[in-house]
Amino acid sequence: MNILNAFHGYTVEEVTGIKTNITNEMYRAINLWADMASGHAPWNEKSPSCGILDQIAGRLHMMVSREIGLEVNNPAIEKAMYHLNDNVDKIVDYITLFGGCVARPVFSNGKLQYQLIPLGNYLPTRYDFDGTLTGALILKQIINGQHKFLLTEEHLYENENHSVKCTLYNNDEQTLRKVSLASCPQTENLTEEYTWHNVKQPMIIEFRSHCVNKIDGSNVPVALIGAEGVPYLVKCADEQFERMNWEQKSGERKMWADRDLFVKREKKGNKVVGSYITGNEDLNRLIMQVEGDGSLDYAKVKEVSPTLRTAEQNAMFQQILRRIELTMNIGKGTISDAESVQQTATQYNGGRQELYAIVDKIEDEIEVKYQTCADVFAYMAAAYGLGSADSTIVIKWNDDATRKDITAAKQIELQEIASGVRAPWEYRRDFMGEDEETAKVNVPQAQTQGIEDIFGKE
């Protein structure tokens, strides 16, 4: 996915002549995030990804997709908007792993469509003071048989006009060379330059993370995994997980045998003229000369089963995961094993609130940009005669109050327990960080206790 590698060490400006809003520091950071997300970070050659980034992104997009609801009034844009909402998990993934993405609406095959393009496959060139993306260079790799191409789209919004300029580069010889759009079947029908007139906002919409850019201080969005110290901690997690795998593999039971068991002696007449070890390569590696203690009855074969440090290795791995949670403010237990550390109910709920705070920021961004997408889709629908320019949409966040108000959630669950809808142990599981087995053990079994005593101490 890291399309920036197509420039073969050259800067984008050197190849295209277009000055982006990307400093060298930011360029390197975007490259690193893309490599981390694809499992090709510099350290992944020796220590493959342990899946932490997918776990973080998956947890966040699961919560957002479960809570969002969308209603669209205009039939001309509803298909595109509902499809966008069905892919909200992709938007959240791009925000988490890359810093953001651009929704690029297009009209093709007689209908409204769109593309979601992650940061790195587009590079910002201009921003308004409020962080609205008003200029971007969109990059797309094209493979046609044995030929490779790079298509660039330069987008610019100013004075209520949105202009687009398309340029094609041949990439067959590991160097980018400008060619005509007709050189590639996939681009031969593209219009080289066009402009949307009298539009109230840019025709590309950027979904971006809320993180402050501490890399170069620009408006370029920063991935949630790009927070200071997080890439290093992800590297530590990958390396520690590889150590754990290596130790488990090395703990396989081995048989160590005296060389005499594998020696075939060659004789010429009555005289031994040589010997060699038979058996396969693995056996040769396992053979060890057993000298014994000088007696004649020492063991010819010894079974070796190394002692594993599973608990210690896992404890270190969990410490790294908790450090990632702390650095990203996603709450303890989001990716680490919540059961490995004793938590009070207050600590557990505090961790949940930290995670919800991140989700809230993402949901706020999605709500604003959904409306912008609807505005652009409606404008295009009217322009192409598909329907009216009505961009009215309604976004509903399901179970919003109980999710964010822990006190209210507790009261609701207590009422459900009192009415027999829930079991008492579920309270300890939901609000005290215990698993089902532990929660059931800790709930007093006496049937005469009042509802206020049945959950034990927090």
Coordinates of C-alpha atoms in Angstrom, one line a residue:
M1 CA 0.0 0.0 0.0
N2 CA 3.0 2.3 0.5
I3 CA 2.8 4.1 -2.9
L4 CA 5.6 6.5 -1.9
N5 CA 8.1 3.8 -2.7
A6 CA 7.3 4.3 -6.4
F7 CA 9.4 7.5 -6.3
H8 CA 12.6 5.4 -5.9
G9 CA 14.2 7.8 -3.5
Y10 CA 13.3 11.0 -5.3
T11 CA 11.0 13.6 -3.7
V12 CA 7.5 14.1 -5.1
E13 CA 8.4 17.7 -6.0
E14 CA 11.5 16.5 -8.0
V15 CA 9.3 14.2 -10.1
T16 CA 6.0 16.1 -10.4
G17 CA 7.1 19.7 -9.9
I18 CA 4.3 20.0 -7.3
K19 CA 5.2 21.4 -3.9
T20 CA 3.4 19.4 -1.2
N21 CA 2.7 20.4 2.3
I22 CA 5.0 17.6 3.5
T23 CA 8.3 18.3 5.3
N24 CA 11.1 15.7 5.2
E25 CA 10.3 14.7 8.8
M26 CA 6.6 14.2 8.0
Y27 CA 7.4 12.3 4.8
R28 CA 9.5 9.8 6.8
A29 CA 6.8 9.5 9.4
I30 CA 4.1 8.8 6.8
N31 CA 6.4 6.2 5.2
L32 CA 7.0 4.5 8.5
W33 CA 3.2 4.3 9.4
A34 CA 2.5 2.8 6.0
D35 CA 5.2 0.2 6.4
M36 CA 4.1 -0.6 10.0
A37 CA 0.5 -1.1 8.8
S38 CA 1.5 -3.4 6.0
G39 CA 3.9 -5.4 8.2
H40 CA 7.0 -4.2 6.4
A41 CA 8.5 -1.9 9.1
P42 CA 12.3 -2.0 9.1
W43 CA 12.3 -4.4 12.1
N44 CA 9.7 -6.8 10.7
E45 CA 12.2 -8.7 8.6
K46 CA 13.6 -10.3 11.8
S47 CA 10.5 -9.8 14.0
P48 CA 7.2 -10.2 12.1
S49 CA 4.3 -8.1 13.2
C50 CA 2.5 -9.5 16.2
G51 CA -0.8 -7.9 15.1
I52 CA -1.1 -5.2 17.7
L53 CA -1.9 -2.4 15.2
D54 CA -4.8 -4.4 13.6
Q55 CA -6.0 -5.1 17.1
I56 CA -6.1 -1.4 18.1
A57 CA -7.7 -0.4 14.8
G58 CA -10.2 -3.3 15.0
R59 CA -11.3 -2.4 18.5
L60 CA -11.9 1.2 17.5
H61 CA -13.7 0.5 14.3
M62 CA -15.9 -2.1 15.9
M63 CA -17.1 0.4 18.5
V64 CA -17.8 3.1 15.9
S65 CA -19.6 0.8 13.4
R66 CA -21.7 -0.7 16.2
E67 CA -22.9 2.7 17.4
I68 CA -23.5 4.7 14.2
G69 CA -26.8 5.0 12.5
L70 CA -27.6 6.9 9.3
E71 CA -30.7 8.2 7.6
V72 CA -30.6 9.8 4.1
N73 CA -33.5 11.8 2.7
N74 CA -32.4 12.2 -0.9
P75 CA -32.8 8.9 -3.0
A76 CA -30.2 10.3 -5.5
I77 CA -27.4 10.1 -2.9
E78 CA -28.6 7.4 -0.5
K79 CA -26.9 4.5 -2.2
A80 CA -23.5 6.2 -2.0
M81 CA -24.0 7.5 1.5
Y82 CA -25.2 4.1 2.9
H83 CA -22.2 2.4 1.2
L84 CA -19.9 4.9 2.8
N85 CA -21.4 4.2 6.1
D86 CA -21.1 0.4 5.6
N87 CA -17.4 1.0 5.1
V88 CA -16.9 3.2 8.2
D89 CA -14.6 0.6 9.6
K90 CA -12.2 1.4 6.7
I91 CA -12.3 5.1 7.6
V92 CA -11.5 4.4 11.2
D93 CA -8.7 2.1 10.2
Y94 CA -7.2 4.8 8.0
I95 CA -7.5 7.4 10.8
T96 CA -5.8 5.0 13.3
L97 CA -3.0 3.6 11.1
F98 CA -2.3 6.4 8.6
G99 CA -3.7 9.6 10.2
G100 CA -6.6 10.1 7.8
C101 CA -8.1 9.4 4.4
V102 CA -9.7 11.4 1.6
A103 CA -13.2 10.6 0.2
R104 CA -13.0 11.4 -3.5
P105 CA -16.6 11.4 -5.1
V106 CA -16.7 10.5 -8.8
F107 CA -19.4 10.1 -11.4
S108 CA -18.9 6.9 -13.4
N109 CA -21.1 4.4 -15.2
G110 CA -24.1 6.8 -14.8
K111 CA -24.0 6.8 -11.0
L112 CA -22.4 8.4 -8.0
Q113 CA -19.4 6.6 -6.6
Y114 CA -16.5 7.4 -4.4
Q115 CA -13.0 6.3 -3.4
L116 CA -11.4 6.2 0.0
I117 CA -7.7 7.0 -0.2
P118 CA -5.3 6.8 2.8
L119 CA -2.7 9.4 3.7
G120 CA 0.4 8.5 1.8
N121 CA -1.6 7.7 -1.3
Y122 CA -2.6 11.3 -1.2
L123 CA -0.4 14.2 -0.1
P124 CA -1.8 17.5 1.2
T125 CA -0.6 20.6 -0.7
R126 CA -2.8 23.2 0.9
Y127 CA -5.0 23.7 4.0
D128 CA -7.3 26.5 5.2
F129 CA -6.7 28.0 8.6
D130 CA -9.3 25.7 10.2
G131 CA -7.6 22.5 8.8
T132 CA -9.9 22.1 5.8
L133 CA -8.0 20.3 3.0
T134 CA -8.1 22.6 -0.1
G135 CA -5.3 21.1 -2.1
A136 CA -3.9 17.6 -2.6
L137 CA -1.9 15.4 -4.8
I138 CA -3.6 12.0 -5.2
L139 CA -1.4 9.1 -6.4
K140 CA -2.5 5.9 -8.0
Q141 CA -0.5 2.9 -9.2
I142 CA -1.7 1.2 -12.4
I143 CA -0.4 -2.1 -13.8
N144 CA -1.3 -3.0 -17.4
G145 CA 0.2 -6.3 -18.3
Q146 CA 4.0 -5.9 -18.1
H147 CA 3.8 -2.1 -17.9
K148 CA 3.6 0.0 -14.7
F149 CA 2.3 3.5 -14.5
L150 CA 1.7 6.1 -11.8
L151 CA -1.3 8.5 -12.2
T152 CA -1.3 11.7 -10.3
E153 CA -4.3 14.0 -9.7
E154 CA -3.6 17.5 -8.6
H155 CA -6.6 19.0 -6.8
L156 CA -7.0 22.7 -5.9
Y157 CA -9.9 24.5 -4.4
E158 CA -10.0 28.3 -4.4
N159 CA -12.6 31.0 -5.1
E160 CA -15.4 28.5 -5.1
N161 CA -13.8 26.6 -8.0
H162 CA -12.3 23.1 -7.7
S163 CA -9.8 22.2 -10.4
V164 CA -8.3 18.8 -11.2
K165 CA -5.2 18.1 -13.4
C166 CA -4.2 14.5 -14.3
T167 CA -0.7 13.4 -15.2
L168 CA 0.6 9.9 -16.1
Y169 CA 4.1 8.6 -15.5
N170 CA 5.6 5.4 -16.9
N171 CA 7.4 3.3 -14.2
D172 CA 8.8 0.4 -16.2
E173 CA 12.5 1.1 -15.7
Q174 CA 12.4 1.9 -12.0
T175 CA 12.3 5.6 -12.9
L176 CA 9.2 7.8 -13.4
R177 CA 8.9 9.3 -16.9
K178 CA 6.0 11.5 -18.0
V179 CA 3.8 10.1 -20.8
S180 CA 0.4 11.0 -22.3
L181 CA -2.8 9.7 -20.8
A182 CA -3.4 7.7 -24.0
S183 CA -0.4 5.6 -23.2
C184 CA -2.5 3.4 -20.8
P185 CA -5.9 1.9 -21.5
Q186 CA -7.1 2.7 -18.0
T187 CA -6.4 6.4 -18.5
E188 CA -6.9 7.0 -22.2
N189 CA -10.5 8.3 -21.7
L190 CA -9.7 10.6 -18.7
T191 CA -10.0 14.4 -19.1
E192 CA -6.6 15.9 -18.5
E193 CA -7.9 19.0 -16.8
Y194 CA -11.3 20.0 -15.6
T195 CA -12.9 22.4 -13.1
W196 CA -16.0 22.3 -10.9
H197 CA -17.5 25.9 -10.7
N198 CA -19.5 27.6 -7.9
V199 CA -18.9 24.9 -5.3
K200 CA -19.2 25.8 -1.6
Q201 CA -16.5 23.4 -0.4
P202 CA -13.7 21.3 -1.8
M203 CA -14.8 18.2 -3.8
I204 CA -12.5 16.0 -1.8
I205 CA -13.2 15.4 1.8
E206 CA -10.5 14.6 4.4
F207 CA -11.3 12.4 7.4
R208 CA -8.5 13.1 9.8
S209 CA -7.3 12.2 13.3
H210 CA -7.6 14.5 16.2
C211 CA -3.9 14.1 17.2
V212 CA -1.8 17.2 17.5
N213 CA 1.0 17.2 14.9
K214 CA 4.2 17.3 17.0
I215 CA 6.4 16.1 14.1
D216 CA 6.6 19.4 12.2
G217 CA 3.7 21.4 13.6
S218 CA 1.8 21.5 10.3
N219 CA -1.9 20.7 9.5
V220 CA -1.0 17.3 8.1
P221 CA -2.8 14.7 10.2
V222 CA -1.0 12.3 12.5
A223 CA -1.9 8.6 12.8
L224 CA -3.0 7.5 16.3
I225 CA -0.2 5.0 16.1
G226 CA 2.1 7.9 15.3
A227 CA 2.0 9.4 18.8
E228 CA 5.4 10.1 20.2
G229 CA 7.0 6.9 21.4
V230 CA 4.4 4.5 20.0
P231 CA 6.3 3.3 16.9
Y232 CA 9.2 2.3 19.2
L233 CA 6.9 0.5 21.5
V234 CA 5.3 -1.4 18.6
K235 CA 8.8 -2.4 17.6
C236 CA 9.5 -3.6 21.1
A237 CA 6.2 -5.6 21.1
D238 CA 7.1 -7.3 17.8
E239 CA 10.5 -8.2 19.0
Q240 CA 9.3 -9.5 22.3
F241 CA 6.6 -11.6 20.6
E242 CA 9.3 -13.1 18.3
R243 CA 11.4 -13.9 21.4
M244 CA 8.4 -15.7 22.8
N245 CA 8.0 -17.7 19.6
W246 CA 11.6 -18.5 19.5
E247 CA 11.7 -19.8 23.0
Q248 CA 8.6 -22.0 22.4
K249 CA 10.2 -23.5 19.4
S250 CA 13.5 -24.1 21.2
G251 CA 11.5 -25.8 24.0
E252 CA 10.7 -28.8 21.7
R253 CA 11.9 -32.0 23.4
K254 CA 15.2 -33.2 22.0
M255 CA 17.1 -36.5 22.2
W256 CA 20.8 -36.2 22.7
A257 CA 22.7 -39.3 21.7
D258 CA 26.3 -40.6 21.9
R259 CA 28.1 -40.5 18.6
D260 CA 28.7 -44.3 18.8
L261 CA 25.1 -44.8 18.0
F262 CA 25.5 -43.2 14.6
V263 CA 28.9 -44.4 13.5
K264 CA 29.4 -46.8 10.7
R265 CA 33.0 -48.3 10.7
E266 CA 34.7 -49.1 7.6
K267 CA 37.2 -52.0 7.6
K268 CA 39.8 -53.2 5.2
G269 CA 40.8 -56.7 6.1
N270 CA 41.0 -56.8 9.9
K271 CA 41.9 -53.1 10.3
V272 CA 39.5 -50.2 10.9
V273 CA 40.4 -47.6 8.3
G274 CA 37.8 -44.9 9.1
S275 CA 34.3 -44.1 10.3
Y276 CA 31.6 -41.6 9.5
I277 CA 28.3 -40.5 11.0
T278 CA 25.1 -41.7 9.3
G279 CA 21.6 -40.2 9.6
N280 CA 20.0 -37.0 8.4
E281 CA 21.2 -33.5 8.9
D282 CA 19.0 -32.9 12.0
L283 CA 20.4 -35.9 13.7
N284 CA 23.9 -34.7 13.1
R285 CA 23.1 -31.4 14.7
L286 CA 21.7 -33.1 17.8
I287 CA 24.6 -35.5 18.4
M288 CA 26.7 -34.7 21.4
Q289 CA 29.6 -36.8 22.6
V290 CA 28.8 -38.1 26.1
E291 CA 32.0 -38.3 28.1
G292 CA 30.3 -39.7 31.2
D293 CA 32.0 -39.8 34.6
G294 CA 34.6 -42.4 33.7
S295 CA 32.4 -45.4 34.3
L296 CA 31.5 -47.8 31.6
D297 CA 27.7 -47.6 32.1
Y298 CA 27.0 -44.0 31.3
A299 CA 23.8 -43.2 29.3
K300 CA 24.1 -43.4 25.6
V301 CA 20.9 -41.4 25.1
K302 CA 19.7 -38.4 27.1
E303 CA 16.3 -36.7 26.8
V304 CA 16.4 -32.9 27.1
S305 CA 13.4 -30.8 27.6
P306 CA 14.5 -27.2 28.3
T307 CA 12.7 -25.2 31.0
L308 CA 10.6 -22.5 29.4
R309 CA 10.2 -18.9 30.7
T310 CA 6.7 -18.6 29.4
A311 CA 5.3 -16.6 32.4
E312 CA 8.2 -14.2 32.5
Q313 CA 8.2 -13.6 28.7
N314 CA 4.5 -13.0 28.7
A315 CA 4.7 -10.6 31.6
M316 CA 7.2 -8.5 29.7
F317 CA 5.0 -8.6 26.6
Q318 CA 2.0 -7.4 28.7
Q319 CA 4.1 -4.6 30.1
I320 CA 4.9 -3.4 26.6
L321 CA 1.2 -3.6 25.6
R322 CA 0.2 -1.6 28.7
R323 CA 2.8 1.0 27.9
I324 CA 1.3 1.4 24.4
E325 CA -2.2 1.8 26.0
L326 CA -0.8 4.5 28.3
T327 CA 1.0 6.3 25.5
M328 CA -2.0 6.3 23.2
N329 CA -4.5 6.9 26.0
I330 CA -6.7 4.1 24.8
G331 CA -7.3 2.6 28.3
K332 CA -5.8 -0.3 30.1
G333 CA -7.1 -3.6 28.9
T334 CA -7.8 -2.5 25.3
I335 CA -5.0 -4.6 23.9
S336 CA -3.4 -6.0 27.0
D337 CA -4.7 -8.8 29.2
A338 CA -6.9 -7.1 31.7
E339 CA -7.0 -10.1 33.9
S340 CA -3.2 -10.1 34.3
V341 CA -3.3 -7.0 36.6
Q342 CA -5.6 -6.4 39.5
Q343 CA -7.8 -3.3 39.0
T344 CA -10.3 -1.6 41.2
A345 CA -13.7 -0.8 39.6
T346 CA -12.6 2.9 39.4
Q347 CA -9.4 2.0 37.6
Y348 CA -11.3 -0.2 35.2
N349 CA -13.9 2.4 34.4
G350 CA -11.3 5.0 34.0
G351 CA -9.6 2.9 31.4
R352 CA -12.9 2.5 29.6
Q353 CA -13.5 6.2 29.7
E354 CA -10.1 6.9 28.1
L355 CA -11.0 4.5 25.2
Y356 CA -14.5 6.1 24.8
A357 CA -12.8 9.6 24.7
I358 CA -10.8 8.4 21.6
V359 CA -14.0 6.9 20.0
D360 CA -15.8 10.2 20.7
K361 CA -13.2 12.2 18.8
I362 CA -13.4 9.8 15.8
E363 CA -17.2 9.9 15.8
D364 CA -17.3 13.7 16.0
E365 CA -15.0 13.8 12.9
I366 CA -17.1 11.3 11.0
E367 CA -20.4 13.1 11.8
V368 CA -19.0 16.4 10.4
K369 CA -17.4 14.9 7.3
Y370 CA -20.5 12.7 6.5
Q371 CA -22.5 15.9 6.1
T372 CA -19.8 17.3 3.8
C373 CA -19.8 14.2 1.8
A374 CA -23.6 14.4 1.5
D375 CA -23.3 18.1 0.3
V376 CA -20.8 17.1 -2.4
F377 CA -22.8 14.0 -3.5
A378 CA -26.0 16.2 -3.7
Y379 CA -24.2 18.8 -5.7
M380 CA -23.0 16.2 -8.2
A381 CA -26.5 14.5 -8.3
A382 CA -28.1 17.8 -9.3
A383 CA -25.3 18.6 -11.8
Y384 CA -25.7 15.2 -13.6
G385 CA -29.5 15.3 -13.5
L386 CA -29.8 12.4 -11.0
G387 CA -32.0 14.2 -8.5
S388 CA -32.3 17.2 -6.3
A389 CA -29.5 18.9 -4.4
D390 CA -31.0 17.9 -1.0
S391 CA -28.1 16.9 1.3
T392 CA -30.2 16.3 4.4
I393 CA -28.9 13.4 6.5
V394 CA -29.5 12.4 10.1
I395 CA -26.8 10.6 12.1
K396 CA -27.8 8.7 15.3
W397 CA -25.4 7.3 17.8
N398 CA -26.9 4.2 19.4
D399 CA -26.8 3.7 23.2
D400 CA -24.8 6.9 23.4
A401 CA -25.9 7.9 26.9
T402 CA -25.4 4.7 28.7
R403 CA -22.0 4.0 27.1
K404 CA -20.5 7.3 28.2
D405 CA -22.4 7.7 31.6
I406 CA -21.0 4.9 33.7
T407 CA -23.2 5.7 36.6
A408 CA -26.3 5.5 34.5
A409 CA -25.1 2.2 33.0
K410 CA -24.6 0.8 36.5
Q411 CA -28.1 1.8 37.6
I412 CA -29.6 0.2 34.5
E413 CA -27.8 -3.0 35.0
L414 CA -28.7 -3.1 38.7
Q415 CA -32.4 -2.7 37.8
E416 CA -32.1 -5.5 35.2
I417 CA -30.5 -7.8 37.8
A418 CA -33.2 -6.9 40.3
S419 CA -35.9 -7.8 37.7
G420 CA -34.1 -11.1 36.9
V421 CA -33.1 -10.1 33.4
R422 CA -29.4 -10.3 34.3
A423 CA -27.3 -12.5 36.6
P424 CA -25.4 -10.8 39.5
W425 CA -22.0 -11.9 38.2
E426 CA -22.5 -9.9 35.0
Y427 CA -22.2 -6.7 37.0
R428 CA -18.7 -7.6 38.2
R429 CA -17.7 -8.6 34.7
D430 CA -19.0 -5.4 33.1
F431 CA -17.8 -2.9 35.7
M432 CA -15.0 -4.5 37.7
G433 CA -12.9 -6.0 35.0
E434 CA -13.3 -9.6 36.0
D435 CA -13.8 -12.5 33.5
E436 CA -16.9 -14.6 33.8
E437 CA -15.3 -17.4 35.8
T438 CA -13.8 -15.0 38.4
A439 CA -17.0 -12.9 38.6
K440 CA -19.1 -16.0 39.4
V441 CA -16.7 -17.1 42.1
N442 CA -16.6 -13.6 43.7
V443 CA -20.4 -13.2 43.8
P444 CA -21.7 -14.3 47.3
Q445 CA -24.0 -17.2 47.0
A446 CA -26.3 -16.4 50.0
Q447 CA -29.9 -15.8 48.7
T448 CA -30.8 -13.6 51.7
Q449 CA -28.5 -10.7 50.8
G450 CA -29.9 -7.5 49.6
I451 CA -29.1 -6.2 46.1
E452 CA -26.6 -3.7 47.5
D453 CA -24.5 -6.5 49.1
I454 CA -24.7 -9.1 46.4
F455 CA -21.7 -7.9 44.3
G456 CA -19.1 -7.9 47.1
K457 CA -16.5 -5.2 47.5
E458 CA -15.2 -3.1 44.6

